PDB file of C-alpha atoms and ligand atoms in Angstrom:
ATOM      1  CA  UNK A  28      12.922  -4.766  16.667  1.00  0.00           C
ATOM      2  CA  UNK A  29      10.510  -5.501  19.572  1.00  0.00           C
ATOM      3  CA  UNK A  30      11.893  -5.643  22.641  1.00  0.00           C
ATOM      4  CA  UNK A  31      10.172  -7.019  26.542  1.00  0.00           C
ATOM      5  CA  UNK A  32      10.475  -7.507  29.575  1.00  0.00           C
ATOM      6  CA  UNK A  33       8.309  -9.771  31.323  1.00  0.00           C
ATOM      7  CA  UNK A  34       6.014  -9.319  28.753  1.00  0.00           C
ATOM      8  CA  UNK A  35       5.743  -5.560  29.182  1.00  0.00           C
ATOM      9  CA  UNK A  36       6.914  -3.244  26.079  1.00  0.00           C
ATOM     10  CA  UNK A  37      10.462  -1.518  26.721  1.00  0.00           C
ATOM     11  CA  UNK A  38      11.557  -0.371  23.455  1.00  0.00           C
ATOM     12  CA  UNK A  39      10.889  -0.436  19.395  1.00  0.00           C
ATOM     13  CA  UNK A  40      12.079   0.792  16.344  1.00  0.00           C
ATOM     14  CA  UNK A  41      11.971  -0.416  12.627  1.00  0.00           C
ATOM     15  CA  UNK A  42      14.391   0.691   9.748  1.00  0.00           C
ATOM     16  CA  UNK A  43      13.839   0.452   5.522  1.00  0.00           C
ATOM     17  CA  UNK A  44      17.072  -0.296   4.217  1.00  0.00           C
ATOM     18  CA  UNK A  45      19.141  -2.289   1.210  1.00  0.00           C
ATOM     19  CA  UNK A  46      19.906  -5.916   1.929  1.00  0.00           C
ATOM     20  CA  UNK A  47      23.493  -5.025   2.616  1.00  0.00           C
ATOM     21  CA  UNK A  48      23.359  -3.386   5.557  1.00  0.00           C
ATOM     22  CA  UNK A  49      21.087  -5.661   7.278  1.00  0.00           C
ATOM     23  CA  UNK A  50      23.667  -6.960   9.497  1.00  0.00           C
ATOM     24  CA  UNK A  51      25.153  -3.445  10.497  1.00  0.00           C
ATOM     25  CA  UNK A  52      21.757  -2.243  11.126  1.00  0.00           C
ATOM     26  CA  UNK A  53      19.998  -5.112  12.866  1.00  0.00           C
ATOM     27  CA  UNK A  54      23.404  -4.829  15.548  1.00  0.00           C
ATOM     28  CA  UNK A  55      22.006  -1.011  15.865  1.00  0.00           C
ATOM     29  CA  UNK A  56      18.697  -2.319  16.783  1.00  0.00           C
ATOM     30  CA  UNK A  57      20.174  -4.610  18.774  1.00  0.00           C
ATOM     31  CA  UNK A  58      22.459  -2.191  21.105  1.00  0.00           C
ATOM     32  CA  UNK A  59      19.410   0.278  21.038  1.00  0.00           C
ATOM     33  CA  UNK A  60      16.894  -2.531  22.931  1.00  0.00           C
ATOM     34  CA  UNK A  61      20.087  -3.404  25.465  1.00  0.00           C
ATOM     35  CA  UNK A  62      20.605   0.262  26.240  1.00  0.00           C
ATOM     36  CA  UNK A  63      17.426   1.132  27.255  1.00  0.00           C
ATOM     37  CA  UNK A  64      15.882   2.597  30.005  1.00  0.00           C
ATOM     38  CA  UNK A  65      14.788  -0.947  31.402  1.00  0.00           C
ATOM     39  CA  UNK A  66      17.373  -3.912  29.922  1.00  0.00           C
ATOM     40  CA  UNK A  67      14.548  -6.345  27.843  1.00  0.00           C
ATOM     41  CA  UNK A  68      14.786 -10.251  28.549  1.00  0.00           C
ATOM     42  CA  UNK A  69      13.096 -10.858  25.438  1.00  0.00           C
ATOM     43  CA  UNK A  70      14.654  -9.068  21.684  1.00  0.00           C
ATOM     44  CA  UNK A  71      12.396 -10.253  18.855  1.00  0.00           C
ATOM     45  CA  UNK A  72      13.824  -8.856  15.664  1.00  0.00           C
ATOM     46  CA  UNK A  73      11.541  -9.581  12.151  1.00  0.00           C
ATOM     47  CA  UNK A  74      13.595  -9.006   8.976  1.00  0.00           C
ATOM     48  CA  UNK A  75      10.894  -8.634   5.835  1.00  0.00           C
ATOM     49  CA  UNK A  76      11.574  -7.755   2.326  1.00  0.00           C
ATOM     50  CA  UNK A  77       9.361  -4.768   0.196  1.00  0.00           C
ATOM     51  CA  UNK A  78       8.662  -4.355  -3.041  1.00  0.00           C
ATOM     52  CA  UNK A  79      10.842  -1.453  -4.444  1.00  0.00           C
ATOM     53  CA  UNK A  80       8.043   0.347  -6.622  1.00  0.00           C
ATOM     54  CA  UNK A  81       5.631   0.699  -3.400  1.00  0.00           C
ATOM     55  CA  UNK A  82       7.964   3.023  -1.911  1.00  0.00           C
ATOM     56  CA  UNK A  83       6.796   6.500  -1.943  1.00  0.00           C
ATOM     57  CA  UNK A  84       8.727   9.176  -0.583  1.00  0.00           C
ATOM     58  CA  UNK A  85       8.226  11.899   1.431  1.00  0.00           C
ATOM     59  CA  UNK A  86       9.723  15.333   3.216  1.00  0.00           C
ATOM     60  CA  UNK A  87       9.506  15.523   6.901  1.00  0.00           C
ATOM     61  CA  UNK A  88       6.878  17.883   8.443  1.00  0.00           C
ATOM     62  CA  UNK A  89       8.787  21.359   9.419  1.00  0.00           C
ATOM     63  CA  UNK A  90       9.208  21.242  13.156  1.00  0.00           C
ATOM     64  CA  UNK A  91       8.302  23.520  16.398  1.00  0.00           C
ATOM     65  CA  UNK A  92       8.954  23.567  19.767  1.00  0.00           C
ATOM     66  CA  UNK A  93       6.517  25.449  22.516  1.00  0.00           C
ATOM     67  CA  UNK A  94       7.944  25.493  26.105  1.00  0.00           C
ATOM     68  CA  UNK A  95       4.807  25.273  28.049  1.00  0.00           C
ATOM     69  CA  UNK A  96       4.979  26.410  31.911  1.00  0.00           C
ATOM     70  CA  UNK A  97       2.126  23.842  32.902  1.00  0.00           C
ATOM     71  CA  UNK A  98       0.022  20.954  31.627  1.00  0.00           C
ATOM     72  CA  UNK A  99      -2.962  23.412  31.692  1.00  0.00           C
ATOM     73  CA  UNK A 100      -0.771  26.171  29.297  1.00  0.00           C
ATOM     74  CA  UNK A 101       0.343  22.709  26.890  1.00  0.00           C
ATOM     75  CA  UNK A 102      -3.469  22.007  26.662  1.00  0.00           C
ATOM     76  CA  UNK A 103      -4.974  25.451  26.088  1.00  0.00           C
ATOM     77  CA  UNK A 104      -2.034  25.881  23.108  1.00  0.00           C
ATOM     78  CA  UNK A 105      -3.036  22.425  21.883  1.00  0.00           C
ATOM     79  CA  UNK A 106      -6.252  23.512  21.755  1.00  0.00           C
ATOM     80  CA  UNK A 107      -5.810  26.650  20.029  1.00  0.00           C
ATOM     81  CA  UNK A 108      -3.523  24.628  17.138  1.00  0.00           C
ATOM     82  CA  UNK A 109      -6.168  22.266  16.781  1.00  0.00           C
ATOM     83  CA  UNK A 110      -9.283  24.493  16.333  1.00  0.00           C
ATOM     84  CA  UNK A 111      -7.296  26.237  14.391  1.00  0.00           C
ATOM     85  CA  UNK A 112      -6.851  23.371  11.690  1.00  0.00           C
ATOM     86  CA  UNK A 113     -10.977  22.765  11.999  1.00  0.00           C
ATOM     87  CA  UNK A 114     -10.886  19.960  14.832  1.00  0.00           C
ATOM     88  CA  UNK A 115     -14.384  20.600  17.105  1.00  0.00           C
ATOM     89  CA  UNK A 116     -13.076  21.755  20.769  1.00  0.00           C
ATOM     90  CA  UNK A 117     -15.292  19.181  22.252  1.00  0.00           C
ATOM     91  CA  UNK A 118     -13.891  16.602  19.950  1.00  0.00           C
ATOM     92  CA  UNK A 119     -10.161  17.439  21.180  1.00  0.00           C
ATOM     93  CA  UNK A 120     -11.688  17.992  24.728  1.00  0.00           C
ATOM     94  CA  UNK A 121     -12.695  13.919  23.902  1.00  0.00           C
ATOM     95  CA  UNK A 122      -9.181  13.289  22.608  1.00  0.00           C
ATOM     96  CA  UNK A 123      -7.096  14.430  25.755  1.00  0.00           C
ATOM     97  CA  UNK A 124      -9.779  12.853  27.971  1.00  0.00           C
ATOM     98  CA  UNK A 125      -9.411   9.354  26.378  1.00  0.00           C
ATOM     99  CA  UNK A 126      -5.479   9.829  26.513  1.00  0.00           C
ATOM    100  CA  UNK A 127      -5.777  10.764  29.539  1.00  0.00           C
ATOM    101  CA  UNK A 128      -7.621   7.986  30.903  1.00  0.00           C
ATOM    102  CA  UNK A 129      -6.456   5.200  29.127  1.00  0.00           C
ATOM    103  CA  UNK A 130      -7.366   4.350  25.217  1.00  0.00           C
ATOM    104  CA  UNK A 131      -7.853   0.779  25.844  1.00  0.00           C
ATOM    105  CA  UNK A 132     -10.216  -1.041  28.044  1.00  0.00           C
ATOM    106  CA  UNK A 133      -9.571  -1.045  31.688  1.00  0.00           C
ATOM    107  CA  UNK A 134      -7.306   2.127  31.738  1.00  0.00           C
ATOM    108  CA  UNK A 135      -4.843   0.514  29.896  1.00  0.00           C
ATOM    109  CA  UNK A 136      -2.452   2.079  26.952  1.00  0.00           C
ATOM    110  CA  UNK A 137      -3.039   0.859  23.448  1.00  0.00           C
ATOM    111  CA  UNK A 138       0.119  -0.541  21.460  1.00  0.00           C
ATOM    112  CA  UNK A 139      -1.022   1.830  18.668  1.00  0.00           C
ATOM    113  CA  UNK A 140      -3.286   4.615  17.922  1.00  0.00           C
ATOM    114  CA  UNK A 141      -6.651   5.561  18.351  1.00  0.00           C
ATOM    115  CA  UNK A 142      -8.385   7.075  14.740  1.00  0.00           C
ATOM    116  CA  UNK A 143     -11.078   9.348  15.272  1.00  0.00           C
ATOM    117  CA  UNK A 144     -13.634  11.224  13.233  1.00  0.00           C
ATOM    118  CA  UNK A 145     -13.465  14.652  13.433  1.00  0.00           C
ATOM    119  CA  UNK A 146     -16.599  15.622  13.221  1.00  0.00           C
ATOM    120  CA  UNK A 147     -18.117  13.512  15.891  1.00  0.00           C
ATOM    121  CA  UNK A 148     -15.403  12.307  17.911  1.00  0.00           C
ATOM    122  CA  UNK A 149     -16.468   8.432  17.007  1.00  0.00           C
ATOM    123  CA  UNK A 150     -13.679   5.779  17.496  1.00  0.00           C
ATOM    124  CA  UNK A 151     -13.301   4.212  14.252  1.00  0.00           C
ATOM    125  CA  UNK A 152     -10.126   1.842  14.757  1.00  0.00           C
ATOM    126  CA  UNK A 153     -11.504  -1.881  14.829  1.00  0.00           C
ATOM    127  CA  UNK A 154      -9.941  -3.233  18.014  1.00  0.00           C
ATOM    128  CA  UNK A 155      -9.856  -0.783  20.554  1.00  0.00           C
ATOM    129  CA  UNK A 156      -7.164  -2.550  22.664  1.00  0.00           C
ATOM    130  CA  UNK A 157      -4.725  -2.543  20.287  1.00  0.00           C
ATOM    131  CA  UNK A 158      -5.184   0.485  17.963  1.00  0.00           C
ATOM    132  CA  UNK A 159      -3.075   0.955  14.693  1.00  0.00           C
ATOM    133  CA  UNK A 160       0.121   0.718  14.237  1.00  0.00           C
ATOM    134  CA  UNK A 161       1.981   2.948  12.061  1.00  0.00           C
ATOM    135  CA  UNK A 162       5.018   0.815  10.197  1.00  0.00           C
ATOM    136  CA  UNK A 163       7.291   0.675   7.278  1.00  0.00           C
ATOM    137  CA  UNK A 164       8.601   4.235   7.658  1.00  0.00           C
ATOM    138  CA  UNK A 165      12.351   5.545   7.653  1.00  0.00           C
ATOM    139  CA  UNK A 166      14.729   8.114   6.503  1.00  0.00           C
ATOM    140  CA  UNK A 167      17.129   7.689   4.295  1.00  0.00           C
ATOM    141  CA  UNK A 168      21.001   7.644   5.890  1.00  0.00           C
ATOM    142  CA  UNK A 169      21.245  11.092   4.274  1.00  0.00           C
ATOM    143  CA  UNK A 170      18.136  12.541   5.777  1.00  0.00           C
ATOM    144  CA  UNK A 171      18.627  10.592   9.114  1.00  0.00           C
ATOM    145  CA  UNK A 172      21.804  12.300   9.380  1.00  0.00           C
ATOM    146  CA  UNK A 173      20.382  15.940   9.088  1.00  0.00           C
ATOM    147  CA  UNK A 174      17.512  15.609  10.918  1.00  0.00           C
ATOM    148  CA  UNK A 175      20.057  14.695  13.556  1.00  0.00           C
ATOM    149  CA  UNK A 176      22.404  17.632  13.032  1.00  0.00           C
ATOM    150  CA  UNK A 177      18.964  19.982  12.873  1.00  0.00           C
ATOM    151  CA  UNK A 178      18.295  18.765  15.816  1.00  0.00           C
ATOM    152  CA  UNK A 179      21.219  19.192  17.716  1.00  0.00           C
ATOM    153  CA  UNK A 180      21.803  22.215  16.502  1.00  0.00           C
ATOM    154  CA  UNK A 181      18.284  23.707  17.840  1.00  0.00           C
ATOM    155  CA  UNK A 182      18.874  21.908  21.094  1.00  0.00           C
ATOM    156  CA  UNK A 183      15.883  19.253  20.888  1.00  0.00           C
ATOM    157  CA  UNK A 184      17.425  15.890  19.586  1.00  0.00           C
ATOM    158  CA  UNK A 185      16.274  13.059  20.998  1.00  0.00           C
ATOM    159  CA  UNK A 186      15.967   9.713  19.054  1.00  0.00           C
ATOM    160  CA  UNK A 187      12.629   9.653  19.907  1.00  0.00           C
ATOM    161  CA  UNK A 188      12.168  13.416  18.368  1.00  0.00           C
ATOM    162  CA  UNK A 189      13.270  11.114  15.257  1.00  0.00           C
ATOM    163  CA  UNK A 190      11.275   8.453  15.222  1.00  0.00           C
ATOM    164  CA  UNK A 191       8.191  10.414  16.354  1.00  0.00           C
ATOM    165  CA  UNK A 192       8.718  12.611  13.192  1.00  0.00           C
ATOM    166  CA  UNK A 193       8.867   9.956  10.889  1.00  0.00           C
ATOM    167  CA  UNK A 194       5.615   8.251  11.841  1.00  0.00           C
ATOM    168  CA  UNK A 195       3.503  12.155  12.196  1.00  0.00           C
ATOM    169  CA  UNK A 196       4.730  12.879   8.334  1.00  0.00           C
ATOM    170  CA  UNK A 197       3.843   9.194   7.293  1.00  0.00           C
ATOM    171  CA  UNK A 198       0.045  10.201   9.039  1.00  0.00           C
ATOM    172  CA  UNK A 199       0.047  13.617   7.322  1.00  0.00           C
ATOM    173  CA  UNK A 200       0.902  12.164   3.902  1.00  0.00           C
ATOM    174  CA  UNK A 201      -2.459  10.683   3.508  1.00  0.00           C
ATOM    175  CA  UNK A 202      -5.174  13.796   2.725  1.00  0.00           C
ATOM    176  CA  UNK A 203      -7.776  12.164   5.292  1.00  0.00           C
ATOM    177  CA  UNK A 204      -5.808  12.940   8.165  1.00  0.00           C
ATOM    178  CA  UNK A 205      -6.730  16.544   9.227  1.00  0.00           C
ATOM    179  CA  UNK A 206      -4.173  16.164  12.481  1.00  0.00           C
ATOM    180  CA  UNK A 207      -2.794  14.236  15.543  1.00  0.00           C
ATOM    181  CA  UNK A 208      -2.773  14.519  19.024  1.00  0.00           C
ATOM    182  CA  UNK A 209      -0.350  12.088  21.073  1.00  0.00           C
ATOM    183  CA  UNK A 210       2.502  11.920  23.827  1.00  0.00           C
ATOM    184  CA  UNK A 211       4.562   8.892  24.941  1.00  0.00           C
ATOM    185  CA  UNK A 212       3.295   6.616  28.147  1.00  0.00           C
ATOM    186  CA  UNK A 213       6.852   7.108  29.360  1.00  0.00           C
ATOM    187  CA  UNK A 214       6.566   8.688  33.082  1.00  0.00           C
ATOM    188  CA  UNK A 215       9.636  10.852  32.508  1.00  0.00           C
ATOM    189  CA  UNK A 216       8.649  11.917  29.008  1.00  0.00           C
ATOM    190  CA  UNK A 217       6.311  15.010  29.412  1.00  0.00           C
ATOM    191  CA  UNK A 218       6.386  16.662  25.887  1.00  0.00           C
ATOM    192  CA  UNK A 219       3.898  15.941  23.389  1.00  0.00           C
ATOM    193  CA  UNK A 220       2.536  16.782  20.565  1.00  0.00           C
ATOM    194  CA  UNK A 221       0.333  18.097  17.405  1.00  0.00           C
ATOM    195  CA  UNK A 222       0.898  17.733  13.831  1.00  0.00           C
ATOM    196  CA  UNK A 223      -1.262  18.914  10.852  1.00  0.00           C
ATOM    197  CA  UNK A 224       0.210  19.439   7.358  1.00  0.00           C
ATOM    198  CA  UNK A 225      -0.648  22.856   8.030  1.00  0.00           C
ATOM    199  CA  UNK A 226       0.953  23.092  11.879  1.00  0.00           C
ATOM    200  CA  UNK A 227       3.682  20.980  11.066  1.00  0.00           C
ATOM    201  CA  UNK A 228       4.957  19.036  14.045  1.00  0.00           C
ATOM    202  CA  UNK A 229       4.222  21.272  17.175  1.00  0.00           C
ATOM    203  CA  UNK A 230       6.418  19.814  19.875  1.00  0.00           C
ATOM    204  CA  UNK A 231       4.560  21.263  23.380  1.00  0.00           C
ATOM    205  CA  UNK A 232       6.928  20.444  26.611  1.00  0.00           C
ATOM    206  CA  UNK A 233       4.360  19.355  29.775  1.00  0.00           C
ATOM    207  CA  UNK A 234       1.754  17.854  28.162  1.00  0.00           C
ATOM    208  CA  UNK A 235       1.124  16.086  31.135  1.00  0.00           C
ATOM    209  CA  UNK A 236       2.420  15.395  34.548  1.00  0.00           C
ATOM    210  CA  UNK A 237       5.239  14.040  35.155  1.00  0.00           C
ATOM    211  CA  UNK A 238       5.496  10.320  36.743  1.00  0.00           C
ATOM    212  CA  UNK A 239       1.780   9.649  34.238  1.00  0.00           C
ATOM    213  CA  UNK A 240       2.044   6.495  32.915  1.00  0.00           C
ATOM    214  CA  UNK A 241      -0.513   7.409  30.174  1.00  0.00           C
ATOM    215  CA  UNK A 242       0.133   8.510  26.862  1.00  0.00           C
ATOM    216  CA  UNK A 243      -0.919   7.690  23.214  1.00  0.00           C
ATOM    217  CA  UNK A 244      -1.633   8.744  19.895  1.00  0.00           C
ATOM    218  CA  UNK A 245      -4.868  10.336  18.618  1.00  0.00           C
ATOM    219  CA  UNK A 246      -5.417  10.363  14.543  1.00  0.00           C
ATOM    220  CA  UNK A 247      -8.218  12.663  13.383  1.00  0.00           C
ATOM    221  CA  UNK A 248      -9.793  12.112  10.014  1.00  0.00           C
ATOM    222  CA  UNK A 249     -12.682  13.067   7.850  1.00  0.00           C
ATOM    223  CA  UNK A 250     -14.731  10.218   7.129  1.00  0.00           C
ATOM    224  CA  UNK A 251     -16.145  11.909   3.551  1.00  0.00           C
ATOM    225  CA  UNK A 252     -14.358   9.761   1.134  1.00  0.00           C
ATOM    226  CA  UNK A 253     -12.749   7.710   3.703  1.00  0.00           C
ATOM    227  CA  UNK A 254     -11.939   4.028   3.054  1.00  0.00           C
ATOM    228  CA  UNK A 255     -11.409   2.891   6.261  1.00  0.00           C
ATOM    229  CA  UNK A 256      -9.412  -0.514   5.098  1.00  0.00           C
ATOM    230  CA  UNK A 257      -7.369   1.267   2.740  1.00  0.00           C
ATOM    231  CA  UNK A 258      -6.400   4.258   5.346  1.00  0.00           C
ATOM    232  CA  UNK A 259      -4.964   1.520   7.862  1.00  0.00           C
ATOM    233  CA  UNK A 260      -3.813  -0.624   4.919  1.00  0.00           C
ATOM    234  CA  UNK A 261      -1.564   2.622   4.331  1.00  0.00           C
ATOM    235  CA  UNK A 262      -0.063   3.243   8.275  1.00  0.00           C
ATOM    236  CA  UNK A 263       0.734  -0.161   8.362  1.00  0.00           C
ATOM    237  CA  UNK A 264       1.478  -1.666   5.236  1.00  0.00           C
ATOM    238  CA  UNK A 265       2.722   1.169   2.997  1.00  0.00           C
ATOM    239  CA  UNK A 266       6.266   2.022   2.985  1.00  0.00           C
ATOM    240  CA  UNK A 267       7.576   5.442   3.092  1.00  0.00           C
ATOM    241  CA  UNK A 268      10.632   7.048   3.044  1.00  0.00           C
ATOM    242  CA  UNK A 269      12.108   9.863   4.008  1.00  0.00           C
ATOM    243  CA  UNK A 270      14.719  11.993   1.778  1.00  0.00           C
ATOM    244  CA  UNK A 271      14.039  15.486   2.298  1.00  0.00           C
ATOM    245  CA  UNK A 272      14.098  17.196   5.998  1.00  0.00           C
ATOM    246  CA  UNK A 273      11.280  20.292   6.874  1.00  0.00           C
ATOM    247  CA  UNK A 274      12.621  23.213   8.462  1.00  0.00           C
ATOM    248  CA  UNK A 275      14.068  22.643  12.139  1.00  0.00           C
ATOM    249  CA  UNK A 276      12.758  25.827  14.486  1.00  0.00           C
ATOM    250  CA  UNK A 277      14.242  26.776  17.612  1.00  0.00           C
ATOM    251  CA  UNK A 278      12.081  26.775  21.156  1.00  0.00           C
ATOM    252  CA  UNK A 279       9.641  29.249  21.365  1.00  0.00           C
TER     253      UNK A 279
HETATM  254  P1  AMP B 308       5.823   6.513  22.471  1.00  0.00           P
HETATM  255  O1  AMP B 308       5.789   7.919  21.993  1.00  0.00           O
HETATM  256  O2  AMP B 308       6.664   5.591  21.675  1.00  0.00           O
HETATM  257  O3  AMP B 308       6.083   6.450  23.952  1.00  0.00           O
HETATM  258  O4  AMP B 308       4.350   5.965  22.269  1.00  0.00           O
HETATM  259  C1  AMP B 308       3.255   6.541  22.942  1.00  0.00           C
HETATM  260  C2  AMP B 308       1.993   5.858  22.523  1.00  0.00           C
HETATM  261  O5  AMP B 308       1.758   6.098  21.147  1.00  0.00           O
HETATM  262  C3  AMP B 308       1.988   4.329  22.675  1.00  0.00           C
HETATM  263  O6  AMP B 308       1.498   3.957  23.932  1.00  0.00           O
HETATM  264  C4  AMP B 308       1.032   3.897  21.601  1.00  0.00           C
HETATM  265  O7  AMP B 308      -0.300   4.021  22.067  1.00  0.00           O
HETATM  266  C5  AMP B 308       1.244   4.947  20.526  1.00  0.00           C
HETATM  267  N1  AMP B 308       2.222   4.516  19.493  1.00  0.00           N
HETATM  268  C6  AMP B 308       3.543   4.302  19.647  1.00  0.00           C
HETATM  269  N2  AMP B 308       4.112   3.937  18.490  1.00  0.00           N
HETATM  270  C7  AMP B 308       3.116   3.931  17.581  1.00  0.00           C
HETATM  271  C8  AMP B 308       3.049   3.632  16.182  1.00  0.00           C
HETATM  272  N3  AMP B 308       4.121   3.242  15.505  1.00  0.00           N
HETATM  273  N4  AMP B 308       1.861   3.739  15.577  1.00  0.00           N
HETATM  274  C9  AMP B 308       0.755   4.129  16.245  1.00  0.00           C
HETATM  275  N5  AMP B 308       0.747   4.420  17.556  1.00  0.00           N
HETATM  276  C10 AMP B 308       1.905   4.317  18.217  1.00  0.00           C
END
């Protein structure tokens, strides 16, 4: 589901599911794009079928919250994470400054991610206006449904917090991805954060100022070994699915 208004992005979500609940789910989708924060004039909903034996499945990354007192406190722990895992600190000092700024051309936010090499910080994602998108993952009902309750029950459930998980565990599936930096273009949505198969998904509140209408998602990979084609090919075509949940932490 793709939802606008006047052209402008207000809200998105996909789902993997049998053919039976199609109906029952694409009214979910539905209700979700007509309560949202801005009401869309414009729902486009896309219903495609995928082959049962690509599937792979996955557990979700275990997940961590760090209450950060400032922007400058959510960057230096960033940091730390991410040198940590091997990233360069003037390659993530090049990551914040690009989300900071804008990752498309003319200050504007990409629709998708950014993918950069580690190493030296080069962009490697083909059309640098649009990024790549990360599709075709979900949880199953079962798994939906805890990751809910874990949340809830650790005080940090937000559907976003959901969705956000799903697509960081689909990234850290694939061994080329050494981490990921992001947080959401929403102005009233200050928490970001980093994920690493060896972090897990570090939730860090105040990643930047509040009322900032930038945000965006950072992938860094190795490029040894790295098929390029076959790496987006994966976020975007590959479906994965969800059926174990990672451990649930409460705030630090
Ligand atoms: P959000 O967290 O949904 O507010 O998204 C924040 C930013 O992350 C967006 O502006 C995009 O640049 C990027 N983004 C959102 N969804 C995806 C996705 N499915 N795949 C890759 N990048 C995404």
């Amino acid at each position: 589901m793709r939802a606008t208004s006047s052209g402008t992005h207000v809200s998105g979500a996909e789902r993997i599911i049998n053919d039976d609940h199609i109906i029952d789910v694409n009214k979910d989708l539905i209700q979700r794009a007509l309560t949202s924060s801005i009401l869309p004039d414009e729902i486009c909903l896309t219903v495609d079928s995928v082959n049962i034996d690509s599937i792979s499945y996955a557990r979700s990354l275990n997940v961590k919250t760090i209450l950060a007192p400032s922007s400058e406190y959510a960057f230096s722990k960033s940091k730390e994470i991410l040198r940590t895992i091997g990233i360069p600190a003037n390659i993530i000092q090049k990551a914040f400054d690009l989300l900071n700024s804008g990752t498309a051309p003319e200050s504007k936010n990409m629709r998708g991610a950014s993918i950069m090499d580690a190493p030296t910080g080069d962009r490697l994602e083909s059309d640098n206006s649009r990024g790549v998108r990360v599709s075709r993952v979900d949880y199953t009902e079962e798994a939906r449904k805890i990751v809910r309750e874990k949340l809830k029950r650790n005080g940090i459930y937000h559907e976003r917090v959901i969705d956000a998980l799903a697509i960081a565990t689909k990234v850290s599936g694939r061994i080329e991805t050494i981490a990921e930096l992001g947080w959401s273009d929403n102005p009233d949505y200050t928490t970001g954060y980093v994920s690493s198969r060896e972090s897990g998904y570090v939730r860090i509140t105040n990643m930047k100022e509040k009322g900032s209408v930038r945000g965006g998602r950072v992938f860094f990979v190795k490029t040894e070994g790295l098929n390029l084609n076959e790496y987006i090919n994966y976020l975007e075509r590959q479906p994965v699915i969800i059926n174990r949940i990672g451990d649930i932490f409460p705030m630090e």
